[in-house]
């Protein structure tokens, strides 16, 4: 493992994780980092490296405390293991969060400080863009880390293309022959949500869009000739397809029985607050496509760049998410296992051991 002698970096607090209620079974490594120079705290979780180095994004957001950040990054890292395995790319799963808080140094220092910790992992973790970080941030991290993904390429348009393929596949299985006139509610008009909304509108879907940034929601609604939905009304607004593209745990115990949609497919990681919700959605006849299957377009594109694929091959590979979703939903219908369980089965077959989203 590559080590740094940078005096501004405290030694990593690294420990192997035993199975407990809150930790996904089999997590390989968690690194809690404190960079004194930029007054930055961060957590890196490497969930599984069976299929290759742990690939996963860097979040830069506020958390109530460090424990909350650790819990979140563990779950997200497991999602990346499942995502990369289902997407058939040669990577394991990892994720990291930089805790955003008052009193931190300049952004570049924060990113460089974080990068020094990534460097210590010697390539076992390959960071990428995620909520709150940009390709410029990744370029800064890459100045000190051995390997970063999507250096100057934003994966969001490919993520949106993959989510669209998943929406079309699930819509077809749900009985919509085309997207013309279908009401699709996109939560989050950010990098992925905006691109997705544009593609949906081009196919004639009726786009409803919600964002806590009112101006952004209004702009996307205008360009797609759609409607703005208030952020707090997202889970009570009638639609055919609900596409969460903003935050985690949008589906939870309090709304699972009332969500007024027939299909849920989105880009956001960790859409379900806990795994049992998948079965409750199925019992209501709501088709849920696991987030880590639908939102793999970005990681496929990251692999494409690293593997040297051309544009046409990359798009074809991203669009394979559609047939994968059809196969998954058909296997679910044939076996009585939920879409989430089937996706876990497929990932587990590839990894060679049982891998599940934590409870
Ligand atoms: P982004 O940060 O560009 O956009 C997120 C949008 O959601 C922002 O416009 C924000 O104002 C809005 N938002 C935040 N909280 C909200 C709330 N409670 N209600 C409504 N809107 C809210 O993020 P990006 O890149 O578009 O990603 C969206 C989601 O997709 C994230 O969960 C991310 O982890 C996931 N994802 C993104 C990938 C990518 O290629 N960008 C790849 C795979 C997953």
mmCIF file of N, CA and C in Angstrom, residues 29 54 60 62 92 156 167 175 182 201 208 229 242 248 278 280 295:
data_model
loop_
_atom_site.group_PDB
_atom_site.id
_atom_site.type_symbol
_atom_site.label_atom_id
_atom_site.label_comp_id
_atom_site.label_asym_id
_atom_site.label_seq_id
_atom_site.Cartn_x
_atom_site.Cartn_y
_atom_site.Cartn_z
ATOM 1 N N UNK A 29 -13.281 -2.562 4.553
ATOM 2 C CA UNK A 29 -12.447 -1.562 5.236
ATOM 3 C C UNK A 29 -13.187 -0.224 5.337
ATOM 4 N N UNK A 54 -12.217 -0.774 -5.691
ATOM 5 C CA UNK A 54 -13.522 -0.249 -5.265
ATOM 6 C C UNK A 54 -13.783 1.090 -5.943
ATOM 7 N N UNK A 60 -19.808 15.450 -0.905
ATOM 8 C CA UNK A 60 -19.340 16.563 -0.075
ATOM 9 C C UNK A 60 -20.587 17.264 0.446
ATOM 10 N N UNK A 62 -23.161 18.046 4.285
ATOM 11 C CA UNK A 62 -23.162 18.137 5.751
ATOM 12 C C UNK A 62 -23.838 16.902 6.352
ATOM 13 N N UNK A 92 -14.950 -3.404 -7.843
ATOM 14 C CA UNK A 92 -15.650 -3.637 -6.601
ATOM 15 C C UNK A 92 -16.391 -2.370 -6.206
ATOM 16 N N UNK A 156 -22.866 12.225 -15.642
ATOM 17 C CA UNK A 156 -24.322 12.384 -15.443
ATOM 18 C C UNK A 156 -25.159 12.135 -16.697
ATOM 19 N N UNK A 167 -36.322 3.166 -17.318
ATOM 20 C CA UNK A 167 -37.714 3.634 -17.282
ATOM 21 C C UNK A 167 -38.499 3.026 -18.448
ATOM 22 N N UNK A 175 -46.931 -2.128 -18.773
ATOM 23 C CA UNK A 175 -48.066 -2.022 -19.695
ATOM 24 C C UNK A 175 -48.174 -0.713 -20.464
ATOM 25 N N UNK A 182 -47.163 9.776 -20.820
ATOM 26 C CA UNK A 182 -46.983 9.155 -19.498
ATOM 27 C C UNK A 182 -46.452 10.216 -18.529
ATOM 28 N N UNK A 201 -38.949 14.327 -22.096
ATOM 29 C CA UNK A 201 -39.797 15.260 -22.854
ATOM 30 C C UNK A 201 -39.662 15.003 -24.351
ATOM 31 N N UNK A 208 -43.054 16.084 -14.708
ATOM 32 C CA UNK A 208 -43.293 16.870 -13.500
ATOM 33 C C UNK A 208 -41.941 16.940 -12.802
ATOM 34 N N UNK A 229 -43.517 20.681 -9.331
ATOM 35 C CA UNK A 229 -44.185 20.107 -8.167
ATOM 36 C C UNK A 229 -43.398 20.570 -6.940
ATOM 37 N N UNK A 242 -42.407 7.417 -10.953
ATOM 38 C CA UNK A 242 -41.716 8.307 -10.030
ATOM 39 C C UNK A 242 -40.220 8.051 -10.189
ATOM 40 N N UNK A 248 -31.460 10.290 -0.755
ATOM 41 C CA UNK A 248 -31.655 8.897 -0.339
ATOM 42 C C UNK A 248 -32.935 8.745 0.480
ATOM 43 N N UNK A 278 -39.288 -3.034 -0.417
ATOM 44 C CA UNK A 278 -39.361 -3.583 -1.762
ATOM 45 C C UNK A 278 -40.546 -4.545 -1.884
ATOM 46 N N UNK A 280 -43.143 -4.658 0.107
ATOM 47 C CA UNK A 280 -44.410 -3.946 0.321
ATOM 48 C C UNK A 280 -44.838 -3.217 -0.948
ATOM 49 N N UNK A 295 -29.204 3.068 -12.190
ATOM 50 C CA UNK A 295 -28.324 4.246 -12.263
ATOM 51 C C UNK A 295 -26.866 3.912 -12.621
#
